[in-house]
Amino acid sequence: MANYSRFLLLLLPLLLHIHSVRSELQLKYYTKSCPRAEDIIKEQVATLYHKHGNTAVSWIRNLFHDCMVKSCDASLYLDTSNGLESEKESPRNFGMRNFKYIETIKQALEKECPNTVSCADIVALSARDGLLWLGGPIRIEMKTGRKDSKETYFSEVEKYLPNHNDSMSSVLSRFQSIGIDTEGTVALLGAHSVGRVHCVNLVHRLYPTVDPTIDPDYAKYLKGRCPSPNPDPEAVLYSRFDRETTMILDNMYYKNILNKKGLLIVDQELVTDPNTSPFVVKMAADNNYFHQQFARAMLILSENNPLIGDQGEIRKVCRYVNSA
């Protein structure tokens, strides 16, 4: 009996380790439960891109805004309801859009494999597949098996999500807290190669006086895009991050900020901060290097503290938690 008990004590850590490994994210998680899951997401991302090109940009931005706040768990997608206040309402998520198209992808998956593929995995895989349409890194092998959150983190968004006015040391610290180093942070900010910024987030650099770190000719252009120091948040008033390769995720972003053409304060700080500036120079000179580092950092971001096993649920509709 004593030998049997000793055997169980020796076996228990091994069994716990096996359970832990099985519970972790894994490649091809849906191979048996929904074999076409990743293909369906890829097809839907392509279809949506051809109808609404800016969705590809949204998928990348959504991954960042969801995964930086505690967990990659699709909490960002929850609407305000039943006592839950949506993270979408946070000022840090101002300008976020195209949430409805995640439901388009979800519906296609539900038709194929009901109650199987999580919204959190859709967030991650749509970002990966959206990159292809923006000329980003070649297909990235991304693990799946995330579960969806049953709660929102509205009150904690500002704690986790860097602001475009934050100091570079603060931005680096927030990324480092989830395992992304300085090189990876510089690469992820390269997502500012695509998309646009509302004038609400720009005018403080233009009025009452122009930020001296902005190229004068570029400042004139920005004032043309944002002619008032008090823009209407509901109006379509914006400037694109990159005027030359507007919808291509490339290293033009780094060339622009080296020429004092960064839209946001955080963009220009990449150049002036001694910890980040060497990587800016290197990425400006080598697009392949930028893509490699972007893919590496994106994978780390996509695996930030996921809910696995019975920690979450598979939502039927991404906007709402399942009914009890």
Tab-separated table of N, CA and C in Angstrom, residues 10-86:
chain	number	residue	atom	x	y	z
A	10	LEU	N	4.295	10.136	-7.248
A	10	LEU	CA	5.223	10.365	-8.350
A	10	LEU	C	4.484	10.602	-9.661
A	11	LEU	N	3.319	9.946	-9.818
A	11	LEU	CA	2.571	10.046	-11.055
A	11	LEU	C	1.779	11.340	-11.165
A	12	LEU	N	1.329	11.894	-10.033
A	12	LEU	CA	0.458	13.061	-10.033
A	12	LEU	C	1.060	14.259	-10.772
A	13	PRO	N	2.326	14.636	-10.510
A	13	PRO	CA	2.889	15.782	-11.249
A	13	PRO	C	2.894	15.560	-12.759
A	14	LEU	N	3.132	14.298	-13.165
A	14	LEU	CA	3.148	13.996	-14.592
A	14	LEU	C	1.765	14.171	-15.196
A	15	LEU	N	0.735	13.693	-14.489
A	15	LEU	CA	-0.639	13.835	-14.966
A	15	LEU	C	-1.039	15.306	-15.045
A	16	LEU	N	-0.645	16.085	-14.038
A	16	LEU	CA	-0.953	17.517	-14.052
A	16	LEU	C	-0.254	18.211	-15.204
A	17	HIS	N	0.987	17.789	-15.480
A	17	HIS	CA	1.738	18.393	-16.584
A	17	HIS	C	1.058	18.088	-17.917
A	18	ILE	N	0.621	16.835	-18.092
A	18	ILE	CA	-0.059	16.448	-19.326
A	18	ILE	C	-1.334	17.251	-19.499
A	19	HIS	N	-2.099	17.434	-18.411
A	19	HIS	CA	-3.340	18.207	-18.474
A	19	HIS	C	-3.049	19.650	-18.862
A	20	SER	N	-1.964	20.194	-18.280
A	20	SER	CA	-1.602	21.576	-18.569
A	20	SER	C	-1.232	21.736	-20.033
A	21	VAL	N	-0.434	20.801	-20.572
A	21	VAL	CA	-0.012	20.874	-21.964
A	21	VAL	C	-1.222	20.809	-22.887
A	22	ARG	N	-2.166	19.904	-22.558
A	22	ARG	CA	-3.346	19.744	-23.404
A	22	ARG	C	-4.246	20.968	-23.350
A	23	SER	N	-4.189	21.689	-22.241
A	23	SER	CA	-5.052	22.857	-22.079
A	23	SER	C	-4.498	24.092	-22.761
A	24	GLU	N	-3.224	24.073	-23.120
A	24	GLU	CA	-2.608	25.241	-23.714
A	24	GLU	C	-3.054	25.428	-25.160
A	25	LEU	N	-2.795	26.626	-25.683
A	25	LEU	CA	-3.062	26.865	-27.094
A	25	LEU	C	-2.212	25.918	-27.932
A	26	GLN	N	-2.726	25.564	-29.091
A	26	GLN	CA	-1.979	24.648	-29.945
A	26	GLN	C	-2.254	24.925	-31.412
A	27	LEU	N	-1.330	24.527	-32.248
A	27	LEU	CA	-1.520	24.652	-33.681
A	27	LEU	C	-2.595	23.665	-34.134
A	28	LYS	N	-3.395	24.059	-35.096
A	28	LYS	CA	-4.439	23.198	-35.673
A	28	LYS	C	-5.398	22.685	-34.614
A	29	TYR	N	-5.764	23.532	-33.686
A	29	TYR	CA	-6.644	23.132	-32.578
A	29	TYR	C	-7.984	22.579	-33.077
A	30	TYR	N	-8.465	23.103	-34.203
A	30	TYR	CA	-9.793	22.706	-34.695
A	30	TYR	C	-9.753	21.591	-35.740
A	31	THR	N	-8.632	20.901	-35.861
A	31	THR	CA	-8.484	19.882	-36.899
A	31	THR	C	-9.613	18.849	-36.874
A	32	LYS	N	-9.999	18.404	-35.690
A	32	LYS	CA	-11.054	17.397	-35.578
A	32	LYS	C	-12.440	18.009	-35.392
A	33	SER	N	-12.529	19.057	-34.580
A	33	SER	CA	-13.850	19.610	-34.248
A	33	SER	C	-14.433	20.484	-35.353
A	34	CYS	N	-13.568	21.125	-36.149
A	34	CYS	CA	-14.038	21.980	-37.251
A	34	CYS	C	-12.897	22.118	-38.259
A	35	PRO	N	-12.679	21.092	-39.077
A	35	PRO	CA	-11.498	21.028	-39.948
A	35	PRO	C	-11.305	22.242	-40.862
A	36	ARG	N	-12.394	22.897	-41.280
A	36	ARG	CA	-12.278	24.010	-42.214
A	36	ARG	C	-12.288	25.379	-41.517
A	37	ALA	N	-12.184	25.379	-40.199
A	37	ALA	CA	-12.302	26.637	-39.452
A	37	ALA	C	-11.349	27.716	-39.962
A	38	GLU	N	-10.080	27.397	-40.054
A	38	GLU	CA	-9.111	28.413	-40.472
A	38	GLU	C	-9.309	28.808	-41.932
A	39	ASP	N	-9.717	27.855	-42.767
A	39	ASP	CA	-9.988	28.174	-44.172
A	39	ASP	C	-11.190	29.108	-44.297
A	40	ILE	N	-12.218	28.846	-43.491
A	40	ILE	CA	-13.420	29.692	-43.529
A	40	ILE	C	-13.080	31.121	-43.126
A	41	ILE	N	-12.292	31.270	-42.064
A	41	ILE	CA	-11.897	32.614	-41.624
A	41	ILE	C	-11.084	33.307	-42.713
A	42	LYS	N	-10.166	32.584	-43.308
A	42	LYS	CA	-9.347	33.156	-44.384
A	42	LYS	C	-10.214	33.594	-45.561
A	43	GLU	N	-11.196	32.766	-45.929
A	43	GLU	CA	-12.087	33.090	-47.041
A	43	GLU	C	-12.938	34.318	-46.722
A	44	GLN	N	-13.450	34.379	-45.509
A	44	GLN	CA	-14.290	35.509	-45.114
A	44	GLN	C	-13.492	36.809	-45.051
A	45	VAL	N	-12.275	36.731	-44.547
A	45	VAL	CA	-11.413	37.920	-44.494
A	45	VAL	C	-11.158	38.442	-45.905
A	46	ALA	N	-10.917	37.525	-46.844
A	46	ALA	CA	-10.681	37.924	-48.237
A	46	ALA	C	-11.926	38.574	-48.841
A	47	THR	N	-13.078	37.944	-48.622
A	47	THR	CA	-14.333	38.474	-49.165
A	47	THR	C	-14.625	39.865	-48.615
A	48	LEU	N	-14.455	40.018	-47.305
A	48	LEU	CA	-14.719	41.308	-46.671
A	48	LEU	C	-13.729	42.369	-47.134
A	49	TYR	N	-12.483	41.967	-47.342
A	49	TYR	CA	-11.485	42.925	-47.819
A	49	TYR	C	-11.873	43.474	-49.182
A	50	HIS	N	-12.353	42.626	-50.073
A	50	HIS	CA	-12.710	43.071	-51.412
A	50	HIS	C	-13.966	43.942	-51.403
A	51	LYS	N	-14.800	43.810	-50.372
A	51	LYS	CA	-15.982	44.664	-50.239
A	51	LYS	C	-15.674	45.929	-49.446
A	52	HIS	N	-14.865	45.775	-48.410
A	52	HIS	CA	-14.551	46.874	-47.488
A	52	HIS	C	-13.056	46.769	-47.143
A	53	GLY	N	-12.222	47.393	-47.958
A	53	GLY	CA	-10.780	47.235	-47.806
A	53	GLY	C	-10.244	47.573	-46.435
A	54	ASN	N	-10.911	48.517	-45.737
A	54	ASN	CA	-10.381	48.920	-44.435
A	54	ASN	C	-10.586	47.880	-43.343
A	55	THR	N	-11.344	46.808	-43.640
A	55	THR	CA	-11.508	45.769	-42.617
A	55	THR	C	-10.168	45.129	-42.264
A	56	ALA	N	-9.274	45.006	-43.240
A	56	ALA	CA	-7.975	44.382	-42.979
A	56	ALA	C	-7.189	45.159	-41.930
A	57	VAL	N	-7.330	46.484	-41.977
A	57	VAL	CA	-6.675	47.331	-40.974
A	57	VAL	C	-7.349	47.131	-39.617
A	58	SER	N	-8.673	47.051	-39.629
A	58	SER	CA	-9.420	46.881	-38.382
A	58	SER	C	-9.033	45.594	-37.662
A	59	TRP	N	-8.831	44.504	-38.410
A	59	TRP	CA	-8.506	43.224	-37.759
A	59	TRP	C	-7.221	43.347	-36.948
A	60	ILE	N	-6.229	44.045	-37.499
A	60	ILE	CA	-4.956	44.201	-36.793
A	60	ILE	C	-5.138	45.076	-35.555
A	61	ARG	N	-5.860	46.160	-35.736
A	61	ARG	CA	-6.079	47.073	-34.617
A	61	ARG	C	-6.890	46.393	-33.509
A	62	ASN	N	-7.881	45.591	-33.906
A	62	ASN	CA	-8.709	44.903	-32.919
A	62	ASN	C	-7.897	43.926	-32.080
A	63	LEU	N	-6.958	43.228	-32.724
A	63	LEU	CA	-6.110	42.298	-31.986
A	63	LEU	C	-5.342	43.034	-30.898
A	64	PHE	N	-4.777	44.178	-31.263
A	64	PHE	CA	-4.019	44.975	-30.302
A	64	PHE	C	-4.906	45.447	-29.156
A	65	HIS	N	-6.061	46.011	-29.486
A	65	HIS	CA	-6.932	46.585	-28.456
A	65	HIS	C	-7.583	45.514	-27.589
A	66	ASP	N	-7.725	44.308	-28.100
A	66	ASP	CA	-8.284	43.224	-27.290
A	66	ASP	C	-7.199	42.570	-26.432
A	67	CYS	N	-6.109	42.188	-27.056
A	67	CYS	CA	-5.101	41.377	-26.364
A	67	CYS	C	-4.278	42.159	-25.343
A	68	MET	N	-4.126	43.463	-25.519
A	68	MET	CA	-3.360	44.241	-24.555
A	68	MET	C	-4.092	44.374	-23.222
A	69	VAL	N	-5.417	44.271	-23.253
A	69	VAL	CA	-6.211	44.483	-22.037
A	69	VAL	C	-6.500	43.146	-21.362
A	70	LYS	N	-5.576	42.729	-20.532
A	70	LYS	CA	-5.667	41.537	-19.682
A	70	LYS	C	-5.528	40.212	-20.413
A	71	SER	N	-6.196	40.051	-21.568
A	71	SER	CA	-6.238	38.722	-22.179
A	71	SER	C	-6.726	38.801	-23.613
A	72	CYS	N	-6.284	37.843	-24.439
A	72	CYS	CA	-6.832	37.703	-25.790
A	72	CYS	C	-8.107	36.879	-25.671
A	73	ASP	N	-9.212	37.548	-25.374
A	73	ASP	CA	-10.433	36.810	-25.037
A	73	ASP	C	-11.690	37.409	-25.655
A	74	ALA	N	-11.530	38.290	-26.635
A	74	ALA	CA	-12.652	38.924	-27.330
A	74	ALA	C	-13.545	39.736	-26.400
A	75	SER	N	-13.019	40.162	-25.257
A	75	SER	CA	-13.817	41.017	-24.368
A	75	SER	C	-14.134	42.340	-25.048
A	76	LEU	N	-13.260	42.772	-25.947
A	76	LEU	CA	-13.467	44.025	-26.674
A	76	LEU	C	-14.780	44.033	-27.442
A	77	TYR	N	-15.216	42.870	-27.897
A	77	TYR	CA	-16.381	42.798	-28.784
A	77	TYR	C	-17.714	42.829	-28.050
A	78	LEU	N	-17.698	42.658	-26.754
A	78	LEU	CA	-18.955	42.627	-26.012
A	78	LEU	C	-19.625	43.997	-25.990
A	79	ASP	N	-20.909	44.012	-26.288
A	79	ASP	CA	-21.694	45.240	-26.196
A	79	ASP	C	-22.087	45.492	-24.745
A	80	THR	N	-22.459	46.728	-24.446
A	80	THR	CA	-22.994	47.046	-23.125
A	80	THR	C	-24.350	46.366	-22.961
A	81	SER	N	-24.483	45.525	-21.952
A	81	SER	CA	-25.757	44.832	-21.695
A	81	SER	C	-25.666	44.085	-20.373
A	82	ASN	N	-26.802	43.938	-19.737
A	82	ASN	CA	-26.901	43.157	-18.495
A	82	ASN	C	-25.827	43.512	-17.466
A	83	GLY	N	-25.608	44.809	-17.304
A	83	GLY	CA	-24.652	45.246	-16.290
A	83	GLY	C	-23.218	45.303	-16.757
A	84	LEU	N	-22.929	44.833	-17.972
A	84	LEU	CA	-21.576	44.899	-18.510
A	84	LEU	C	-21.421	46.171	-19.330
A	85	GLU	N	-20.363	46.936	-19.061
A	85	GLU	CA	-20.099	48.146	-19.842
A	85	GLU	C	-19.038	47.832	-20.881
A	86	SER	N	-19.359	48.090	-22.126
A	86	SER	CA	-18.494	47.696	-23.223
A	86	SER	C	-17.167	48.453	-23.229
